[in-house]
Amino acid sequence: MARIKRGGHQQSMKFATRAIHAGQEPEPATGAITVPIYQTSTFAQSAPGVHKGYDYSRTDNPTRTALQTALASLESAEYCLAFSSGMGAATTAMLLLKRGDHVVSSRDVYGGTYRLFRAVLESFGLTFSFIETSNIREIERAMTRRTRLVWIESPTNPLLRITDIRLAANVAHRRGALCLVDNTFASPVFQRPLELGVDLVLHSTTKYLNGHSDSVGGFVALNDEADAEWIKFVQNSIGAILSPFDSFLVLRGTKTLAVRMEAHDKNGRVVANFLAEHPGVQKVYYPGLTSHPQHELAKKQQSGFGGMVSFETGSLENAKQVLEGVKLCTLGESLGGVESLISHPATMTHASVPAETRNKLGITDGLVRISVGIEDVEDIIEDLDQALR
Ligand SMILES: Cc1ncc(COP(=O)(O)O)c(C=O)c1O
């Protein structure tokens, strides 16, 4: 596998600069400053097996390579592989494991991750313990001789729970396991798990990385060469690659990631504070609020709190009133786009989690999740206020 370079001098530059320049030198043939969409399935060879580094677009494509170089730089990684979706990235990363291996996982992971683990991978001989990873002791207790991976989502979807990533990685490593963080909610602007000692970081680029709700994708970034080679081998074998056009879109979105995240964070804080004071809201889940149980940890491990806010309305009827009453916020799945999206985890993103498990976790019928966009925050608040009334 060709080593993905960190970008030399670019790595010494600041994040926002790397978001625009890493892997994105002007194209040599024409000088185009934007990486072209190499919309080609195959590449001409001058003799059998002699080519310019690309032979077939499932294996490698120049637009995807540019994106992977940029994303590796942003997550402080040596290697990055871009996939057809966040779940494609998750499935391929899980194939680092073998039949009989055990996984310790955060319990309120994204519903699709839970479904992949329980409904698909268990039947291939993997076993899972879903625990409260924000309690490090629980991780220690759940580890067995067979534990090969600790899978952490922090902040979690949808309850915004925070795990101490450095401590979790230490526990995993002491017991000979790998540690992976799904960093989709925080984005590499606010949190870089590899710098905190984990082995793999995973994203759904569908969310903040692309940022414009017009592409589905994902990536895995890591530093270990052998693991990167295996993931690339498996990716090429099963074919869950990001297309050239989607690679272009994500690369374009990534250029503005730093400014977008600042705006999401600013609006997220205002919306969370507004909801916390609202008489129609029973509880707000946002790591930026001092009432959040891991607020201090979030402050230490993240440089911002982001735009994801969940809140408890008390009942399905109340939740419905808000979800159907909003005019500016769009009712829909997904998150991380420039526009505000509102959703009902129990019936939408987490419908694949059994009701009993959902209730145990606190994903109640009255829970509403907002992905706070970057519109003028006064308009977002006015919209929520009228829906809550
Ligand atoms: C935290 C998290 N991880 C992974 C995924 C899966 O990503 P995708 O929908 O791109 O497959 C999602 C999707 O919502 C998510 O919220």
Tab-separated table of C-alpha atoms in Angstrom, residues 15-326:
chain	number	residue	atom	x	y	z
A	15	PHE	CA	-5.821	23.510	10.952
A	16	ALA	CA	-7.812	25.978	8.814
A	17	THR	CA	-4.878	26.303	6.378
A	18	ARG	CA	-4.475	22.542	6.058
A	19	ALA	CA	-8.225	22.187	5.461
A	20	ILE	CA	-7.746	24.263	2.311
A	21	HIS	CA	-4.316	23.104	1.147
A	22	ALA	CA	-3.408	19.600	2.386
A	23	GLY	CA	-3.438	17.217	-0.576
A	24	GLN	CA	-4.786	19.983	-2.793
A	25	GLU	CA	-1.844	21.323	-4.778
A	26	PRO	CA	-2.763	22.805	-8.174
A	27	GLU	CA	-3.239	20.051	-10.720
A	28	PRO	CA	0.067	19.635	-12.633
A	29	ALA	CA	-1.302	19.217	-16.185
A	30	THR	CA	-3.361	22.447	-16.321
A	31	GLY	CA	-2.745	24.334	-13.072
A	32	ALA	CA	-6.409	23.970	-12.007
A	33	ILE	CA	-6.457	25.068	-8.365
A	34	THR	CA	-9.365	22.787	-7.520
A	35	VAL	CA	-8.722	19.048	-7.471
A	36	PRO	CA	-10.599	17.724	-10.536
A	37	ILE	CA	-13.283	15.056	-10.401
A	38	TYR	CA	-11.421	12.153	-11.990
A	39	GLN	CA	-14.595	10.553	-13.275
A	40	THR	CA	-12.953	7.461	-14.707
A	41	SER	CA	-13.176	3.792	-13.867
A	42	THR	CA	-9.767	2.854	-15.270
A	43	PHE	CA	-6.391	4.298	-16.316
A	44	ALA	CA	-4.240	3.722	-19.407
A	45	GLN	CA	-1.169	1.532	-18.898
A	46	SER	CA	1.965	1.911	-21.067
A	47	ALA	CA	2.770	-1.814	-20.640
A	48	PRO	CA	1.016	-4.534	-18.611
A	49	GLY	CA	1.174	-3.403	-14.974
A	50	VAL	CA	3.011	-0.156	-15.832
A	51	HIS	CA	0.942	2.909	-14.887
A	52	LYS	CA	1.124	6.263	-13.136
A	53	GLY	CA	0.062	5.001	-9.706
A	54	TYR	CA	-3.569	4.371	-10.602
A	55	ASP	CA	-4.933	1.289	-12.337
A	56	TYR	CA	-8.619	0.992	-11.341
A	57	SER	CA	-10.834	3.414	-9.419
A	58	ARG	CA	-12.062	0.884	-6.849
A	59	THR	CA	-8.443	0.492	-5.758
A	60	ASP	CA	-7.445	4.168	-5.956
A	61	ASN	CA	-8.715	7.319	-7.611
A	62	PRO	CA	-6.878	10.692	-7.619
A	63	THR	CA	-9.858	12.698	-6.290
A	64	ARG	CA	-10.257	10.220	-3.423
A	65	THR	CA	-6.506	10.283	-2.767
A	66	ALA	CA	-6.604	14.087	-2.455
A	67	LEU	CA	-9.508	13.881	-0.010
A	68	GLN	CA	-7.820	11.139	2.024
A	69	THR	CA	-4.614	13.191	2.267
A	70	ALA	CA	-6.587	16.227	3.475
A	71	LEU	CA	-8.586	14.212	6.022
A	72	ALA	CA	-5.464	12.422	7.309
A	73	SER	CA	-3.878	15.818	7.876
A	74	LEU	CA	-6.949	17.121	9.754
A	75	GLU	CA	-7.132	14.079	12.042
A	76	SER	CA	-3.313	14.063	12.580
A	77	ALA	CA	-3.152	10.619	10.984
A	78	GLU	CA	-0.674	8.845	8.750
A	79	TYR	CA	-3.373	7.024	6.797
A	80	CYS	CA	-6.939	7.650	5.779
A	81	LEU	CA	-9.401	5.665	3.681
A	82	ALA	CA	-12.653	7.153	2.405
A	83	PHE	CA	-15.799	5.006	2.129
A	84	SER	CA	-19.222	5.089	0.497
A	85	SER	CA	-20.844	5.905	3.877
A	86	GLY	CA	-20.062	6.119	7.560
A	87	MET	CA	-21.476	2.606	7.924
A	88	GLY	CA	-19.260	1.396	5.057
A	89	ALA	CA	-16.293	2.757	7.012
A	90	ALA	CA	-17.537	1.088	10.219
A	91	THR	CA	-18.144	-2.285	8.564
A	92	THR	CA	-14.726	-2.326	6.944
A	93	ALA	CA	-12.957	-1.237	10.153
A	94	MET	CA	-14.752	-4.039	12.028
A	95	LEU	CA	-13.161	-6.536	9.659
A	96	LEU	CA	-9.915	-5.986	11.559
A	97	LEU	CA	-11.576	-8.436	13.975
A	98	LYS	CA	-11.973	-12.183	13.702
A	99	ARG	CA	-14.628	-14.694	14.741
A	100	GLY	CA	-14.627	-15.048	18.551
A	101	ASP	CA	-13.367	-11.518	19.231
A	102	HIS	CA	-15.199	-9.390	21.781
A	103	VAL	CA	-15.971	-5.669	21.518
A	104	VAL	CA	-16.720	-3.223	24.318
A	105	SER	CA	-18.918	-0.441	22.952
A	106	SER	CA	-20.478	2.789	24.185
A	107	ARG	CA	-24.117	1.943	24.799
A	108	ASP	CA	-25.848	4.901	23.184
A	109	VAL	CA	-24.003	4.675	19.877
A	110	TYR	CA	-25.685	5.762	16.642
A	111	GLY	CA	-28.598	3.370	15.978
A	112	GLY	CA	-27.080	2.148	12.698
A	113	THR	CA	-23.867	1.184	14.495
A	114	TYR	CA	-25.892	-0.744	17.070
A	115	ARG	CA	-27.772	-2.481	14.251
A	116	LEU	CA	-24.514	-3.387	12.462
A	117	PHE	CA	-23.108	-4.888	15.654
A	118	ARG	CA	-26.197	-6.745	16.880
A	119	ALA	CA	-28.067	-7.678	13.710
A	120	VAL	CA	-25.130	-8.350	11.392
A	121	LEU	CA	-21.772	-8.908	13.060
A	122	GLU	CA	-22.987	-11.081	15.959
A	123	SER	CA	-24.010	-13.679	13.393
A	124	PHE	CA	-20.384	-13.724	12.168
A	125	GLY	CA	-19.141	-14.731	15.614
A	126	LEU	CA	-18.266	-11.369	17.174
A	127	THR	CA	-19.608	-10.582	20.647
A	128	PHE	CA	-20.446	-7.167	22.101
A	129	SER	CA	-20.858	-5.559	25.505
A	130	PHE	CA	-22.728	-2.248	25.421
A	131	ILE	CA	-21.745	-0.253	28.467
A	132	GLU	CA	-21.524	3.285	29.818
A	133	THR	CA	-18.028	4.151	28.561
A	134	SER	CA	-18.188	7.563	30.249
A	135	ASN	CA	-17.506	5.468	33.369
A	136	ILE	CA	-13.957	4.168	32.826
A	137	ARG	CA	-14.425	1.496	35.513
A	138	GLU	CA	-17.245	0.001	33.443
A	139	ILE	CA	-14.839	-0.356	30.507
A	140	GLU	CA	-12.332	-2.104	32.734
A	141	ARG	CA	-15.013	-4.424	34.099
A	142	ALA	CA	-16.349	-5.292	30.634
A	143	MET	CA	-12.970	-6.256	29.162
A	144	THR	CA	-12.376	-9.975	28.738
A	145	ARG	CA	-9.499	-12.104	27.478
A	146	ARG	CA	-11.129	-11.902	24.060
A	147	THR	CA	-11.672	-8.139	23.915
A	148	ARG	CA	-9.968	-6.853	20.821
A	149	LEU	CA	-11.656	-3.449	20.423
A	150	VAL	CA	-13.090	-0.650	22.542
A	151	TRP	CA	-15.545	1.326	20.375
A	152	ILE	CA	-16.312	4.782	21.658
A	153	GLU	CA	-18.661	7.456	20.469
A	154	SER	CA	-17.969	10.797	22.167
A	155	PRO	CA	-20.089	12.857	22.235
A	156	THR	CA	-22.733	10.175	21.744
A	157	ASN	CA	-25.710	10.319	19.434
A	158	PRO	CA	-28.237	11.439	20.701
A	159	LEU	CA	-27.517	11.941	24.419
A	160	LEU	CA	-24.206	13.791	24.053
A	161	ARG	CA	-22.448	11.673	26.674
A	162	ILE	CA	-18.685	12.166	26.864
A	163	THR	CA	-16.026	9.511	27.440
A	164	ASP	CA	-12.507	10.343	28.624
A	165	ILE	CA	-10.800	9.277	25.406
A	166	ARG	CA	-7.245	9.254	26.754
A	167	LEU	CA	-8.191	7.057	29.721
A	168	ALA	CA	-10.291	4.731	27.555
A	169	ALA	CA	-7.382	4.259	25.133
A	170	ASN	CA	-5.063	3.494	28.063
A	171	VAL	CA	-7.441	0.851	29.423
A	172	ALA	CA	-7.802	-0.739	25.990
A	173	HIS	CA	-4.051	-0.799	25.398
A	174	ARG	CA	-3.235	-2.234	28.836
A	175	ARG	CA	-5.440	-5.193	27.883
A	176	GLY	CA	-4.013	-5.540	24.374
A	177	ALA	CA	-7.096	-4.140	22.596
A	178	LEU	CA	-7.486	-1.394	20.014
A	179	CYS	CA	-9.486	1.738	20.696
A	180	LEU	CA	-11.646	3.435	18.050
A	181	VAL	CA	-13.506	6.731	18.375
A	182	ASP	CA	-16.447	7.730	16.190
A	183	ASN	CA	-15.662	11.458	16.010
A	184	THR	CA	-18.607	12.440	13.823
A	185	PHE	CA	-20.296	14.764	16.340
A	186	ALA	CA	-17.225	16.761	17.412
A	187	SER	CA	-15.421	16.892	14.045
A	188	PRO	CA	-11.618	17.171	13.933
A	189	VAL	CA	-11.958	20.917	14.514
A	190	PHE	CA	-12.942	20.327	18.148
A	191	GLN	CA	-11.488	16.891	18.918
A	192	ARG	CA	-8.656	14.802	17.486
A	193	PRO	CA	-8.787	11.353	19.108
A	194	LEU	CA	-5.515	10.090	17.588
A	195	GLU	CA	-3.721	12.903	19.448
A	196	LEU	CA	-5.363	11.545	22.629
A	197	GLY	CA	-3.878	8.100	22.030
A	198	VAL	CA	-6.554	6.056	20.237
A	199	ASP	CA	-5.750	3.767	17.319
A	200	LEU	CA	-8.542	4.536	14.873
A	201	VAL	CA	-10.852	7.450	14.251
A	202	LEU	CA	-14.041	7.113	12.239
A	203	HIS	CA	-16.388	9.664	10.663
A	204	SER	CA	-19.576	9.855	8.736
A	205	THR	CA	-18.544	12.594	6.268
A	206	THR	CA	-22.258	12.860	5.501
A	207	LYS	CA	-22.391	15.193	8.512
A	208	TYR	CA	-20.062	18.090	9.393
A	209	LEU	CA	-17.144	17.162	7.101
A	210	ASN	CA	-19.200	17.570	3.957
A	211	GLY	CA	-21.526	19.949	5.760
A	212	HIS	CA	-24.039	20.644	3.011
A	213	SER	CA	-26.400	17.617	3.210
A	214	ASP	CA	-25.660	16.607	-0.373
A	215	SER	CA	-23.366	13.576	-0.044
A	216	VAL	CA	-23.159	10.326	1.924
A	217	GLY	CA	-19.685	9.119	2.902
A	218	GLY	CA	-17.309	8.113	5.673
A	219	PHE	CA	-13.678	7.579	6.533
A	220	VAL	CA	-11.290	5.807	8.845
A	221	ALA	CA	-7.966	7.411	9.813
A	222	LEU	CA	-5.145	5.689	11.682
A	223	ASN	CA	-1.379	5.528	12.206
A	224	ASP	CA	-0.594	1.812	12.165
A	225	GLU	CA	0.711	0.778	8.755
A	226	ALA	CA	-0.255	-2.897	8.975
A	227	ASP	CA	-3.819	-2.106	10.066
A	228	ALA	CA	-4.106	0.561	7.343
A	229	GLU	CA	-2.920	-1.931	4.752
A	230	TRP	CA	-5.480	-4.494	5.913
A	231	ILE	CA	-8.350	-1.973	5.889
A	232	LYS	CA	-7.341	-0.873	2.395
A	233	PHE	CA	-7.123	-4.499	1.253
A	234	VAL	CA	-10.597	-5.208	2.650
A	235	GLN	CA	-11.989	-1.976	1.182
A	236	ASN	CA	-10.704	-2.953	-2.255
A	237	SER	CA	-12.056	-6.481	-1.766
A	238	ILE	CA	-15.574	-5.480	-0.715
A	239	GLY	CA	-15.663	-2.249	-2.706
A	240	ALA	CA	-17.148	0.253	-0.235
A	241	ILE	CA	-15.352	3.221	-1.797
A	242	LEU	CA	-16.290	6.900	-1.972
A	243	SER	CA	-17.004	7.958	-5.577
A	244	PRO	CA	-14.915	10.653	-7.316
A	245	PHE	CA	-17.846	13.073	-7.297
A	246	ASP	CA	-18.564	12.554	-3.590
A	247	SER	CA	-14.836	12.841	-2.841
A	248	PHE	CA	-14.888	16.213	-4.612
A	249	LEU	CA	-17.940	17.358	-2.626
A	250	VAL	CA	-16.447	16.357	0.720
A	251	LEU	CA	-13.134	18.001	-0.177
A	252	ARG	CA	-14.994	21.188	-1.044
A	253	GLY	CA	-16.978	21.024	2.199
A	254	THR	CA	-13.848	20.393	4.232
A	255	LYS	CA	-12.291	23.676	3.068
A	256	THR	CA	-14.829	25.616	5.171
A	257	LEU	CA	-15.001	23.143	8.076
A	258	ALA	CA	-13.207	25.409	10.549
A	259	VAL	CA	-15.457	28.431	9.993
A	260	ARG	CA	-18.608	26.332	9.823
A	261	MET	CA	-17.846	24.554	13.093
A	262	GLU	CA	-17.215	27.864	14.827
A	263	ALA	CA	-20.656	29.042	13.654
A	264	HIS	CA	-22.362	25.737	14.663
A	265	ASP	CA	-20.716	25.970	18.082
A	266	LYS	CA	-21.753	29.594	18.605
A	267	ASN	CA	-25.370	28.888	17.635
A	268	GLY	CA	-25.407	25.564	19.537
A	269	ARG	CA	-24.501	27.318	22.796
A	270	VAL	CA	-27.218	29.959	22.327
A	271	VAL	CA	-29.885	27.379	21.468
A	272	ALA	CA	-28.912	25.102	24.407
A	273	ASN	CA	-29.118	28.022	26.841
A	274	PHE	CA	-32.453	29.125	25.398
A	275	LEU	CA	-33.894	25.609	25.769
A	276	ALA	CA	-32.493	25.223	29.295
A	277	GLU	CA	-34.545	28.278	30.371
A	278	HIS	CA	-37.708	27.303	28.488
A	279	PRO	CA	-40.671	26.169	30.635
A	280	GLY	CA	-41.724	23.627	27.973
A	281	VAL	CA	-38.392	21.793	28.200
A	282	GLN	CA	-37.631	19.365	31.012
A	283	LYS	CA	-33.967	18.661	30.345
A	284	VAL	CA	-31.286	19.715	27.865
A	285	TYR	CA	-28.372	17.534	26.781
A	286	TYR	CA	-25.451	19.710	25.632
A	287	PRO	CA	-21.833	19.331	26.807
A	288	GLY	CA	-21.406	23.117	26.845
A	289	LEU	CA	-23.932	23.555	29.670
A	290	THR	CA	-22.500	23.537	33.188
A	291	SER	CA	-25.380	21.188	34.105
A	292	HIS	CA	-23.967	18.498	31.768
A	293	PRO	CA	-22.410	15.746	33.934
A	294	GLN	CA	-19.196	15.698	31.889
A	295	HIS	CA	-18.958	19.434	31.172
A	296	GLU	CA	-15.456	19.716	32.684
A	297	LEU	CA	-14.205	16.705	30.706
A	298	ALA	CA	-15.717	18.126	27.512
A	299	LYS	CA	-13.908	21.409	28.164
A	300	LYS	CA	-10.626	19.545	28.636
A	301	GLN	CA	-10.841	17.176	25.685
A	302	GLN	CA	-12.713	19.283	23.115
A	303	SER	CA	-11.973	22.814	21.974
A	304	GLY	CA	-15.668	23.468	21.260
A	305	PHE	CA	-19.039	21.891	22.025
A	306	GLY	CA	-20.584	21.903	18.554
A	307	GLY	CA	-24.105	22.244	17.283
A	308	MET	CA	-25.845	19.063	18.468
A	309	VAL	CA	-28.435	19.630	21.192
A	310	SER	CA	-31.013	17.144	22.502
A	311	PHE	CA	-33.860	17.962	24.846
A	312	GLU	CA	-36.641	16.247	26.737
A	313	THR	CA	-40.180	17.463	26.136
A	314	GLY	CA	-41.830	14.974	28.520
A	315	SER	CA	-44.040	12.995	26.149
A	316	LEU	CA	-44.534	11.804	22.579
A	317	GLU	CA	-47.352	14.358	22.149
A	318	ASN	CA	-45.118	17.232	23.233
A	319	ALA	CA	-42.289	16.004	21.005
A	320	LYS	CA	-44.684	15.733	18.052
A	321	GLN	CA	-45.950	19.241	18.664
A	322	VAL	CA	-42.393	20.587	18.390
A	323	LEU	CA	-41.388	18.379	15.458
A	324	GLU	CA	-44.497	19.227	13.479
A	325	GLY	CA	-44.643	22.853	14.621
A	326	VAL	CA	-41.229	24.033	13.411
